[in-house]
mmCIF file of C-alpha atoms and ligand atoms in Angstrom:
data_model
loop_
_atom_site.group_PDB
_atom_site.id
_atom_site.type_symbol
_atom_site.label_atom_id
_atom_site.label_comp_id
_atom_site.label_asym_id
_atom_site.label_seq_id
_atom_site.Cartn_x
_atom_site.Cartn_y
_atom_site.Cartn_z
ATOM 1 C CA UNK A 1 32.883 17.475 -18.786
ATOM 2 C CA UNK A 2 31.713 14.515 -16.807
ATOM 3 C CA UNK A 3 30.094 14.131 -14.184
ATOM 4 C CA UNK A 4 31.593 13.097 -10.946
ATOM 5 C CA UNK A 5 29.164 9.992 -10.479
ATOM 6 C CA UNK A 6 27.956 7.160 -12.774
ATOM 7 C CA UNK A 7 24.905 6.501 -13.956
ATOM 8 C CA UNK A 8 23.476 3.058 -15.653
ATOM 9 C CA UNK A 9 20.459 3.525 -18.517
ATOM 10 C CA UNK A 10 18.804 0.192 -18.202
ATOM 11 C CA UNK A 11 16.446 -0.323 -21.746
ATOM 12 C CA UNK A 12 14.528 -4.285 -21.631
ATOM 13 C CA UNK A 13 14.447 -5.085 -25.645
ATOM 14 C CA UNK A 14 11.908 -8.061 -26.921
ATOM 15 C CA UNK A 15 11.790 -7.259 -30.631
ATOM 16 C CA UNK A 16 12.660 -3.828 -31.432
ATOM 17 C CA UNK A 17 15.262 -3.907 -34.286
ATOM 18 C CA UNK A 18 12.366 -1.327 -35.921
ATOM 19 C CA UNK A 19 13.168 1.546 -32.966
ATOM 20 C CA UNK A 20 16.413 0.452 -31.249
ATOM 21 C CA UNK A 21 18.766 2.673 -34.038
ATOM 22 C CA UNK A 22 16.651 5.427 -32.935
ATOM 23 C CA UNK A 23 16.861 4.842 -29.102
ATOM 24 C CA UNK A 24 20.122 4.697 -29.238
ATOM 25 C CA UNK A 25 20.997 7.786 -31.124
ATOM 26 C CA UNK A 26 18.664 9.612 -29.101
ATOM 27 C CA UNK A 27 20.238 8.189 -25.599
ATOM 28 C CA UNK A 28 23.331 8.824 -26.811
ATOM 29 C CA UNK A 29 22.530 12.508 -27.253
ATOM 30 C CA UNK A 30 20.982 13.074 -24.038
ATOM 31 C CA UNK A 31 24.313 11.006 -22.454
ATOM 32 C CA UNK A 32 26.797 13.049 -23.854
ATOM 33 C CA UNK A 33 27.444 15.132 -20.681
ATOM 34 C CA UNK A 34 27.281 12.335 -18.486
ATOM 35 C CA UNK A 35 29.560 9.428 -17.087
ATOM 36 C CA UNK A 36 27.160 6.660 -17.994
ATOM 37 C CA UNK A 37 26.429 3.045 -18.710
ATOM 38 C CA UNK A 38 23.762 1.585 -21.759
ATOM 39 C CA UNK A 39 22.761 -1.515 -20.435
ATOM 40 C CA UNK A 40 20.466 -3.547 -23.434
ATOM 41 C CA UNK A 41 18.688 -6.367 -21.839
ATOM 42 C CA UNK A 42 17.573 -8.434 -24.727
ATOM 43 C CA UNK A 43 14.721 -10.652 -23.838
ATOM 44 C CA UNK A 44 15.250 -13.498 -26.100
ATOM 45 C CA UNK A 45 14.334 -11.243 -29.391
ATOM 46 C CA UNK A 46 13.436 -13.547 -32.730
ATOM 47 C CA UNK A 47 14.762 -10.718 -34.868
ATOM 48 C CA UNK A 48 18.274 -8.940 -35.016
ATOM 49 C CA UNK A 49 17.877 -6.935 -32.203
ATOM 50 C CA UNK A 50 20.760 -8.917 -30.333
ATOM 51 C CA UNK A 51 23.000 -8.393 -33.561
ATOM 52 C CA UNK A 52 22.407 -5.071 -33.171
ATOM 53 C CA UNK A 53 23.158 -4.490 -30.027
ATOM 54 C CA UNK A 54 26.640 -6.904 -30.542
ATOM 55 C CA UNK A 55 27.405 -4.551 -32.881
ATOM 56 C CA UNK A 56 27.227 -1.232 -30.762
ATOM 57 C CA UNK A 57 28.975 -3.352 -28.026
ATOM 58 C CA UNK A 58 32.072 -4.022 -29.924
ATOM 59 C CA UNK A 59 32.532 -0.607 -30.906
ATOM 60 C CA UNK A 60 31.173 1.129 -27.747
ATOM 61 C CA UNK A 61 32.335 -0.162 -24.505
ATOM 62 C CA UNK A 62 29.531 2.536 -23.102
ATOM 63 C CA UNK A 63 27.118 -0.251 -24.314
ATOM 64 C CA UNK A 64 26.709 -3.324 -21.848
ATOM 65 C CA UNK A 65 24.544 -5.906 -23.364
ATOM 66 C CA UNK A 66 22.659 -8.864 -21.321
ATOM 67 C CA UNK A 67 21.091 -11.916 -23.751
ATOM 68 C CA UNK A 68 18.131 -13.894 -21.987
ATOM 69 C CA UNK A 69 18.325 -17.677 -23.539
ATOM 70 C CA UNK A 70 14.239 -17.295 -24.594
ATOM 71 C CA UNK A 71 11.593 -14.665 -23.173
ATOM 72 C CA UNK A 72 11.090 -14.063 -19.740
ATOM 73 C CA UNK A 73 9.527 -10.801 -20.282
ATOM 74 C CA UNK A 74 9.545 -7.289 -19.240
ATOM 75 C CA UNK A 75 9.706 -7.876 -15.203
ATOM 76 C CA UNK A 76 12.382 -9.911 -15.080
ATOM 77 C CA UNK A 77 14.078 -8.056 -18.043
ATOM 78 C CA UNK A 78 14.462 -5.253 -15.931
ATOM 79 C CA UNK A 79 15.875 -6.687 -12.622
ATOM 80 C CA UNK A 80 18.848 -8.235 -14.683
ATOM 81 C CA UNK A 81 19.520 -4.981 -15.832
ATOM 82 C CA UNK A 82 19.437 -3.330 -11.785
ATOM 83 C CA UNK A 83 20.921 -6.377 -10.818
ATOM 84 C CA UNK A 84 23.881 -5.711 -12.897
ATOM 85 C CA UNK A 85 23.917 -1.708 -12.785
ATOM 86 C CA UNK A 86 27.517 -0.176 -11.830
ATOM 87 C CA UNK A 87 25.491 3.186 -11.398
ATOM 88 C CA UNK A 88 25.051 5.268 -8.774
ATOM 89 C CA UNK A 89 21.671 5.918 -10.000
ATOM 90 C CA UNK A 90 19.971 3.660 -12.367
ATOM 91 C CA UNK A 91 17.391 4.745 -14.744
ATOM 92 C CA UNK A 92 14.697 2.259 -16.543
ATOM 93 C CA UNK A 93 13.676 3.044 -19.752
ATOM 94 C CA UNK A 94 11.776 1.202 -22.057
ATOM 95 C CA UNK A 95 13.236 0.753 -25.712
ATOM 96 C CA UNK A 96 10.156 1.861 -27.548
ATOM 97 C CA UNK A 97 10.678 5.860 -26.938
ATOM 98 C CA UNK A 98 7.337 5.863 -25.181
ATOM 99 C CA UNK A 99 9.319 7.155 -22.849
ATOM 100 C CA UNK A 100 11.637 10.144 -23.818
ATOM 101 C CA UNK A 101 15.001 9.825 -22.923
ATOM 102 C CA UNK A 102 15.182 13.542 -22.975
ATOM 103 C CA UNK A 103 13.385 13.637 -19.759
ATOM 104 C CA UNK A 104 16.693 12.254 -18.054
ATOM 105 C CA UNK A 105 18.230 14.994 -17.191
ATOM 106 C CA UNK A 106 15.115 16.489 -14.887
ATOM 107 C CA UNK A 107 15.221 12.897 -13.284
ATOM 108 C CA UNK A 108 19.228 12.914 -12.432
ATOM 109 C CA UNK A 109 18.677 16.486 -11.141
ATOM 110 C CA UNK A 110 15.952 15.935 -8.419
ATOM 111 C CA UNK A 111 18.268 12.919 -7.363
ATOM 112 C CA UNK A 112 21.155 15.239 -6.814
ATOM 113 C CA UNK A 113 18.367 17.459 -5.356
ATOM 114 C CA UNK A 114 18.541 14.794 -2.878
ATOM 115 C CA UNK A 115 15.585 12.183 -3.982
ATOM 116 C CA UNK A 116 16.443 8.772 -4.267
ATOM 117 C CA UNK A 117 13.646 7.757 -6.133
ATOM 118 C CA UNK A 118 12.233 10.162 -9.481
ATOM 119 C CA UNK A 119 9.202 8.338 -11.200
ATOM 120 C CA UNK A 120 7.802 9.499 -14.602
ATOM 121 C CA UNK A 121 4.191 10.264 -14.390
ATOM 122 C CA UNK A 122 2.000 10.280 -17.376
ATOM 123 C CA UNK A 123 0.358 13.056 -18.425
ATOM 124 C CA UNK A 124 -0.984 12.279 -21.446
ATOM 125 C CA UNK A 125 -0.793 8.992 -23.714
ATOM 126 C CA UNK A 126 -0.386 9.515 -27.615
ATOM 127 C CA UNK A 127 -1.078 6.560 -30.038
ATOM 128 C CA UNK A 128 -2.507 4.047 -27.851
ATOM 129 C CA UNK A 129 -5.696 2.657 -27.666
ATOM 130 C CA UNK A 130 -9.265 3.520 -25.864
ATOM 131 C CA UNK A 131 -9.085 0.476 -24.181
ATOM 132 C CA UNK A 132 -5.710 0.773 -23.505
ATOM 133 C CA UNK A 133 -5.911 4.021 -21.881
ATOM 134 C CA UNK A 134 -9.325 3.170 -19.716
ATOM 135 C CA UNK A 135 -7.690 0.047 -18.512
ATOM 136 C CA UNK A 136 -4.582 1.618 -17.215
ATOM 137 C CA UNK A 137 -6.951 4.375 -15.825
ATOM 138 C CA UNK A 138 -9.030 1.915 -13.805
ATOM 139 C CA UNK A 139 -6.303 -0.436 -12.910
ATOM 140 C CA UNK A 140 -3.709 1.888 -11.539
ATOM 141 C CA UNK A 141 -6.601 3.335 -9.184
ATOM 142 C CA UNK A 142 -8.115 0.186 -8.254
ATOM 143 C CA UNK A 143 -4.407 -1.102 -7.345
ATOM 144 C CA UNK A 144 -3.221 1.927 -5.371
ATOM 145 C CA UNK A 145 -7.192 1.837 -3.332
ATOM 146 C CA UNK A 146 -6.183 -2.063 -2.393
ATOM 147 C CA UNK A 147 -2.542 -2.140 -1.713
ATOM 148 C CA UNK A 148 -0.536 -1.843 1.090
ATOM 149 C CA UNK A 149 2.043 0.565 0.077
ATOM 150 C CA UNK A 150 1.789 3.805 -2.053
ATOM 151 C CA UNK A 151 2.169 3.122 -5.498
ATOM 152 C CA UNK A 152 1.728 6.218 -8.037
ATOM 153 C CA UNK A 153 -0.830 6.320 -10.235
ATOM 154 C CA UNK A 154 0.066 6.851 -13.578
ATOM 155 C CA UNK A 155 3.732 6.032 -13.731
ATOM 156 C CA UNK A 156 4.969 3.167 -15.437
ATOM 157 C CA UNK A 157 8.453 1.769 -15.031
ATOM 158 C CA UNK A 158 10.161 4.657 -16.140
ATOM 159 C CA UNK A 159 12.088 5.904 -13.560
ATOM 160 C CA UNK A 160 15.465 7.051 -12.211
ATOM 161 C CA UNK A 161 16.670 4.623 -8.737
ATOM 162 C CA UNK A 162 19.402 5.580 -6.009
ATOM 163 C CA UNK A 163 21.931 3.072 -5.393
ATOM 164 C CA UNK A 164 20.755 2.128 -2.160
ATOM 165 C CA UNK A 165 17.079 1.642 -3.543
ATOM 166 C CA UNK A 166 18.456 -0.406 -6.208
ATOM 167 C CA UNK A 167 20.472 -2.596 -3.485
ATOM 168 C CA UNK A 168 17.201 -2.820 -1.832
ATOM 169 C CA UNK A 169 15.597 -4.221 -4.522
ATOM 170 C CA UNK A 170 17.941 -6.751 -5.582
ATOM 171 C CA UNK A 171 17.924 -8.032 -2.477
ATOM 172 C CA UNK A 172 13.661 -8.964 -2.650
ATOM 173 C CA UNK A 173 13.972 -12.273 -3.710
ATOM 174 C CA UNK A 174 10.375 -12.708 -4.504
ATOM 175 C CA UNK A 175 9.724 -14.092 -8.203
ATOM 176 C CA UNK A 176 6.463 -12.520 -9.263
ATOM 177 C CA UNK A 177 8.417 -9.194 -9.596
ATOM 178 C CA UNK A 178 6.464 -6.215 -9.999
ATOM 179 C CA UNK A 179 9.079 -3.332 -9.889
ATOM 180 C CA UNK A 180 6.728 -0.165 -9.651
ATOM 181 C CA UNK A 181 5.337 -2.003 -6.377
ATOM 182 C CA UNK A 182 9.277 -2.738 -5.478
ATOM 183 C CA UNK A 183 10.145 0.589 -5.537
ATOM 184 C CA UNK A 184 7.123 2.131 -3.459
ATOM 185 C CA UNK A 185 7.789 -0.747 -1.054
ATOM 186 C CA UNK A 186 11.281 0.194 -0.812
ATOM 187 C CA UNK A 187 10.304 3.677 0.183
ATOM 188 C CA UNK A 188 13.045 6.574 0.770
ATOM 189 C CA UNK A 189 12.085 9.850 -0.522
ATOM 190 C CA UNK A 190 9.948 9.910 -3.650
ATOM 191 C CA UNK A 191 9.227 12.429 -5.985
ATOM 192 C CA UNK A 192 7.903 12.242 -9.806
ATOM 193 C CA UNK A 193 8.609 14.133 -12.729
ATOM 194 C CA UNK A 194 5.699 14.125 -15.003
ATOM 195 C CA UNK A 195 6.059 13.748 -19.398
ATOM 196 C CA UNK A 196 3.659 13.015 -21.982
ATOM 197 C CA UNK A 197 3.973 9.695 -22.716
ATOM 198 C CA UNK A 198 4.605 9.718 -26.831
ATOM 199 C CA UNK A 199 3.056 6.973 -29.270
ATOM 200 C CA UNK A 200 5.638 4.082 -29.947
ATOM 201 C CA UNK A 201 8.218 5.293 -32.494
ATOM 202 C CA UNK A 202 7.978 2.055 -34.316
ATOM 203 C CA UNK A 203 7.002 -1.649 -34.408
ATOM 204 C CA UNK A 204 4.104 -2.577 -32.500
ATOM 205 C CA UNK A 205 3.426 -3.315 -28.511
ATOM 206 C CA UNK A 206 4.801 -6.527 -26.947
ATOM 207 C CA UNK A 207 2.498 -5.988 -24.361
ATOM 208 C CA UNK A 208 -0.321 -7.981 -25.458
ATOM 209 C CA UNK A 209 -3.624 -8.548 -23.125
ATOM 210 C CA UNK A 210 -2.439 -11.718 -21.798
ATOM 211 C CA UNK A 211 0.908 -10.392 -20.009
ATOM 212 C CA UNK A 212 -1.102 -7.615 -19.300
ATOM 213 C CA UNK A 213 -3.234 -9.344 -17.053
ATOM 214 C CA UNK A 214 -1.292 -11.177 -15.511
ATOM 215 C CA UNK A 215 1.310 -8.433 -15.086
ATOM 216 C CA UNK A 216 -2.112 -6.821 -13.137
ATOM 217 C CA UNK A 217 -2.594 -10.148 -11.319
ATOM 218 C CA UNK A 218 0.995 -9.989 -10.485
ATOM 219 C CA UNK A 219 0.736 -6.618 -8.709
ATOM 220 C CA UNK A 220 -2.006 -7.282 -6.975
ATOM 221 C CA UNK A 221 -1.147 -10.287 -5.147
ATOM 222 C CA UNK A 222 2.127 -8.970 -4.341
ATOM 223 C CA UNK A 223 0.786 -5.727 -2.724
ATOM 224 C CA UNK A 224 -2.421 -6.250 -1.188
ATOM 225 C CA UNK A 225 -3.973 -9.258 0.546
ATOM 226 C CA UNK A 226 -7.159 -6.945 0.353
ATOM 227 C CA UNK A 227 -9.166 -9.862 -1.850
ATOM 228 C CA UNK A 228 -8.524 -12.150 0.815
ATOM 229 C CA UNK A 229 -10.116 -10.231 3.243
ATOM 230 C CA UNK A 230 -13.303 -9.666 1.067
ATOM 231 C CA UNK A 231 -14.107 -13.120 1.952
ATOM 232 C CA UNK A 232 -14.572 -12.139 4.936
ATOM 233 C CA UNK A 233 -16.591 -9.561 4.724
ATOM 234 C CA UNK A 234 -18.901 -11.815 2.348
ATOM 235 C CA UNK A 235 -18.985 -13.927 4.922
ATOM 236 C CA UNK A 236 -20.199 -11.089 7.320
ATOM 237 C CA UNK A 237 -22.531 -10.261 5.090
ATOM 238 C CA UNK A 238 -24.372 -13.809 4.545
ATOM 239 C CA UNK A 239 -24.820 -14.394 7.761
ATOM 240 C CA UNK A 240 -26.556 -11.309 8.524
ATOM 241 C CA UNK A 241 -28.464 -12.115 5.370
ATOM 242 C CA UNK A 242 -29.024 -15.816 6.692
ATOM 243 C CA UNK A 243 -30.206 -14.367 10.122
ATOM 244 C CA UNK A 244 -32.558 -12.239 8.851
ATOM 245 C CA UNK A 245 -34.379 -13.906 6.711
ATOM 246 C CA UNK A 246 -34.479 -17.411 8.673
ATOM 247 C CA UNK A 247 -36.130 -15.211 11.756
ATOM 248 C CA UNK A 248 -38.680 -14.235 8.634
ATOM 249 C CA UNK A 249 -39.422 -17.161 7.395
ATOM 250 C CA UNK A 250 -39.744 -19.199 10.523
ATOM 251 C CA UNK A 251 -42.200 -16.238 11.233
ATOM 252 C CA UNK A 252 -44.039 -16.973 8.884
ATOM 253 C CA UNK A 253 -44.075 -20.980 9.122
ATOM 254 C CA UNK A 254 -45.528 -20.353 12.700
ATOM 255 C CA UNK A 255 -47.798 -17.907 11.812
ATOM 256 C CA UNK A 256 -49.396 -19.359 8.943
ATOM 257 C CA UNK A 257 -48.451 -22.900 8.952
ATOM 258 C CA UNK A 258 -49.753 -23.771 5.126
ATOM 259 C CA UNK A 259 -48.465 -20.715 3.591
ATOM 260 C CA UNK A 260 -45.125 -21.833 2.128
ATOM 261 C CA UNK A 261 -44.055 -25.219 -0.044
ATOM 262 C CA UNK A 262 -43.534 -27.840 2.624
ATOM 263 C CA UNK A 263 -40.026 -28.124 3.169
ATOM 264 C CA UNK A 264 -38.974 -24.645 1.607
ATOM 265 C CA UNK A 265 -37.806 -22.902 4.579
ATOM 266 C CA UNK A 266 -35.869 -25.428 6.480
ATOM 267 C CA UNK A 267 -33.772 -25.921 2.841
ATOM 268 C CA UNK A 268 -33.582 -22.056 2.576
ATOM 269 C CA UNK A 269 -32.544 -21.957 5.655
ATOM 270 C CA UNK A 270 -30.212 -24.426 5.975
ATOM 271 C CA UNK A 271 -28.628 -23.287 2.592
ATOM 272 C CA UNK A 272 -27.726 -19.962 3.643
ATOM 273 C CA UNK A 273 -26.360 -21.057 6.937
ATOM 274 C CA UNK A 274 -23.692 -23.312 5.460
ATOM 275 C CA UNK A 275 -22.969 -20.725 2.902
ATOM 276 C CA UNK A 276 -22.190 -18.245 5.061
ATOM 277 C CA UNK A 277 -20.211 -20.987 7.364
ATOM 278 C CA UNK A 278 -18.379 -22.503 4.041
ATOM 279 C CA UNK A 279 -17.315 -18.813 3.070
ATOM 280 C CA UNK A 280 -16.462 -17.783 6.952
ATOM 281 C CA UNK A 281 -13.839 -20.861 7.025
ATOM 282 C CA UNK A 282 -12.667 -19.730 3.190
ATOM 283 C CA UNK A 283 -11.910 -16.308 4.962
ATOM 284 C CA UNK A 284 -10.149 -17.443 8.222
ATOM 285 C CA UNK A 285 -8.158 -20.025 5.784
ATOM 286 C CA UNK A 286 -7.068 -16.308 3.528
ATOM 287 C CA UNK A 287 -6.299 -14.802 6.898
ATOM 288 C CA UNK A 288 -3.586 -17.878 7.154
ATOM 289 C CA UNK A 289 -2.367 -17.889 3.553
ATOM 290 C CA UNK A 290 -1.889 -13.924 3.606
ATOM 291 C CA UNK A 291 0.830 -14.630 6.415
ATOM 292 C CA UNK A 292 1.666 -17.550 4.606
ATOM 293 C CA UNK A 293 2.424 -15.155 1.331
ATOM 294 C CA UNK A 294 4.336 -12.760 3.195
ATOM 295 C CA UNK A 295 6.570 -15.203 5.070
ATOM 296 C CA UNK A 296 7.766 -17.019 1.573
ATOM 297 C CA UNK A 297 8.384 -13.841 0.022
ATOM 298 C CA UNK A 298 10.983 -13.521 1.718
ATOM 299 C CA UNK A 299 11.198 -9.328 1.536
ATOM 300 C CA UNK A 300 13.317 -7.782 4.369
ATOM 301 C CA UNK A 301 11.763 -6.954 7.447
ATOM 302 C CA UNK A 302 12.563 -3.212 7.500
ATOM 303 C CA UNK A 303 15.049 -1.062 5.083
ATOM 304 C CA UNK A 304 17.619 1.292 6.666
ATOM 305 C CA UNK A 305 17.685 4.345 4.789
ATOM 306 C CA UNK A 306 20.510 6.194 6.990
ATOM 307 C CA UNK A 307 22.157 6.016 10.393
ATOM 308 C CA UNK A 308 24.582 8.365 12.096
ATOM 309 C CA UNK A 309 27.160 7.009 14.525
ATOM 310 C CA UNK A 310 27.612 3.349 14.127
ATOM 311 C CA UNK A 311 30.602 1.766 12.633
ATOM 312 C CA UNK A 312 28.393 -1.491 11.752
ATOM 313 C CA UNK A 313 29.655 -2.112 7.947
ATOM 314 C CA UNK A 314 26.618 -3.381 7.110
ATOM 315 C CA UNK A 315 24.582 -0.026 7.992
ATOM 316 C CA UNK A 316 24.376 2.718 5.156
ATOM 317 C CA UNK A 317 27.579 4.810 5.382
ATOM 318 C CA UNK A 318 25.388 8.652 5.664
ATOM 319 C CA UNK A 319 26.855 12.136 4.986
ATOM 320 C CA UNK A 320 23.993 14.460 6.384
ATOM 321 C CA UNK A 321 21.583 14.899 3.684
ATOM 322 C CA UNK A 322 20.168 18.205 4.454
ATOM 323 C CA UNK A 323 19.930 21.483 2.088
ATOM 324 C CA UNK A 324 23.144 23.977 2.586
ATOM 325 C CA UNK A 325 20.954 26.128 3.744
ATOM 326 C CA UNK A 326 20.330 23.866 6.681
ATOM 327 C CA UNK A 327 23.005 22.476 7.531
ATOM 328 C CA UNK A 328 24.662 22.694 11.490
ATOM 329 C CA UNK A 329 27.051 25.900 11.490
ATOM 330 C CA UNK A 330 29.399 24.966 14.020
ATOM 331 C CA UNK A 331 27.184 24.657 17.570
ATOM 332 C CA UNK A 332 26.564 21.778 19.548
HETATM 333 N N1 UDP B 1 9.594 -6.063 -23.262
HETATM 334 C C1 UDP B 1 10.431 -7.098 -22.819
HETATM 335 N N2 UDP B 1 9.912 -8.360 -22.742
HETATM 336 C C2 UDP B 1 8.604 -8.647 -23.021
HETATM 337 C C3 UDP B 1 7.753 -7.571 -23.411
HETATM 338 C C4 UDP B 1 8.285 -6.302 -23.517
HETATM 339 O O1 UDP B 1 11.611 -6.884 -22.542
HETATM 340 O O2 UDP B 1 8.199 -9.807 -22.914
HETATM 341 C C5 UDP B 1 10.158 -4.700 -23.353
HETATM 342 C C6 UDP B 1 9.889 -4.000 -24.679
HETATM 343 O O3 UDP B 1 10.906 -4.263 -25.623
HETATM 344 C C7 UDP B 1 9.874 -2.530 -24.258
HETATM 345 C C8 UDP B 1 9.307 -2.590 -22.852
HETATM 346 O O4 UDP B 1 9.498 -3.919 -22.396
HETATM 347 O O5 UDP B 1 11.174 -1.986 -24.179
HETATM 348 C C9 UDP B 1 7.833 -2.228 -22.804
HETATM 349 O O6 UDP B 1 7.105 -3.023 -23.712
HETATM 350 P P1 UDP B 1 5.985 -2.414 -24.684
HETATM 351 O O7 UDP B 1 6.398 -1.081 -25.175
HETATM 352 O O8 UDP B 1 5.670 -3.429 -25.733
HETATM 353 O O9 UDP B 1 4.749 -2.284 -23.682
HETATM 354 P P2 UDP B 1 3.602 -1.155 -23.739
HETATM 355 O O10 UDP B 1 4.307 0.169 -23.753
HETATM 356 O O11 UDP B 1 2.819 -1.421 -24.960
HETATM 357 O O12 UDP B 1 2.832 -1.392 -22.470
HETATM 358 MG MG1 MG B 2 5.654 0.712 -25.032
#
């Protein structure tokens, strides 16, 4: 029996003619009992992925399949396929099986438990590197300590997305797209649903250190003006540094005249007073470039999750979203 809503898989593919067969026997399986959508984004593969996924097209009209002209990786990948999505929930999954597709169903239940957002968090990661793992340890701490909204540790982009979280996010025009950060931004009620994250059933990462990084950089910069403000703060901190030691060192010129190199402690001092001036006029410049950055992104001002009462067509249409158990019997 189906189910009375639809639901759109969205899997980004850059090379993976090794797994795809796989993925998509194993999607199809978990599927069956749904009324769903398999939208392939291929990201400008050099292998047959895209025949591939022709092929499944033209004899499953279940399969939806997006071709990039050349690679614009993962990021953008994915916001073709939300941008696309019929669903009424969308879920991202990655093509390599790192993420189980089994782990579906738990997502699609907490959202018609009433969460519009379900994240996959990681409770273990199989197959992948030391370095690997450490990295993603340090970053996804260091990220969620400096940014302005609450992004989950250890959940990638595996995750299921309410329709009005996905409109939300379509509608962020910013370019550097980081999705996990998207989604936190976006807010609406959150919950995660954790899995062990299992090794990649075939071919080999397309993740390499450079996309990586700046996939890191990207987040960062999006979600946290925090580095901007440590200039200031340096700057704080040089000119206390600059204070105390030229009140030292002139000290010590007046005291004993012949003590010091001639000439040392005007230089000294004059070189840490400009330092801490050049990196004071660095910081009030970030102070002016972090409300530059948020004015050209462009993001809404606020997101309306619900609203009762107005017949504004623009506003959320909102059936009371409270448990049974809850809900008004009759008074009032
Ligand atoms: N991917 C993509 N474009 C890219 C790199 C990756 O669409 O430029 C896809 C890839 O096919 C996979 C997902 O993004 O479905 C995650 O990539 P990968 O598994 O290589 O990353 P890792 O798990 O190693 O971080
Ligand atoms: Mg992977």
């Amino acid at each position: 029996m189906a189910t009375p809503y639809h639901l759109s898989i969205v899997i980004p593919v850059y090379n993976e003619v090794a797994v795809l067969p796989q993925t998509y026997a194993r999607l199809l399986a978990v599927m069956e009992t749904y009324d769903y959508e398999l939208i392939f984004v291929d990201d400008g593969s050099q292998d047959a992925s895209l025949s591939l996924l022709q092929h499944w097209a033209s004899l499953n009209n279940r399969v939806k399949v997006l071709a990039f002209s050349r690679n614009f990786g993962h990021q953008p990948a994915v916001s073709a396929g939300l941008h696309f999505a019929k669903g009424d929930a969308v879920v991202l999954i990655d093509a390599d099986l790192q993420d189980p597709p089994e782990v579906i169903p738990a997502m699609v239940s907490a959202w018609e438990d009433g969460y519009d957002v379900v994240y996959g968090v990681r409770q273990d990661r199989e197959g992948e590197s030391w370095s690997k793992k450490i990295t993603a340890y340090v970053f996804y701490r260091f990220l969620r300590s400096v940014s302005d909204v609450d992004i989950p540790v250890d959940s990638g982009d595996f995750r299921l997305l309410s329709r009005p979280v996905v409109n939300v996010i379509n509608a962020m025009p910013e370019s550097h797209r980081f999705v996990r950060g998207m989604t936190a931004w976006a807010g609406f009620r959150q919950t995660g649903v954790s899995y062990r994250r299992a090794a990649r059933a075939a071919g080999e990462s397309k993740y390499p250190w450079r996309k990586m990084w700046h996939l890191s950089l990207d987040a960062v910069t999006s979600f946290s003006v925090a580095p901007l403000r440590w200039v200031r703060r340096g700057a704080l901190t040089v000119a206390f540094v600059a204070l105390i030691a030229s009140v030292l060192l002139i000290r010590q010129k007046l005291l004993y005249p012949h003590s010091l190199i001639l000439g040392w402690t005007s230089v000294m001092v004059t070189i840490l007073w400009l330092g801490a001036l050049q990196l004071g006029a660095i910081g009030i410049i970030g102070e002016y470039m972090a409300h530059v950055v948020d004015q050209v992104r462009q993001r809404p001002l606020y997101v309306i999750s619900r609203a009762w009462n107005f017949d504004d067509p623009s506003l959320p249409v909102t059936a009371p979203l409270l448990p049974r158990s809850q809900k008004i019997s009759g008074e009032g």
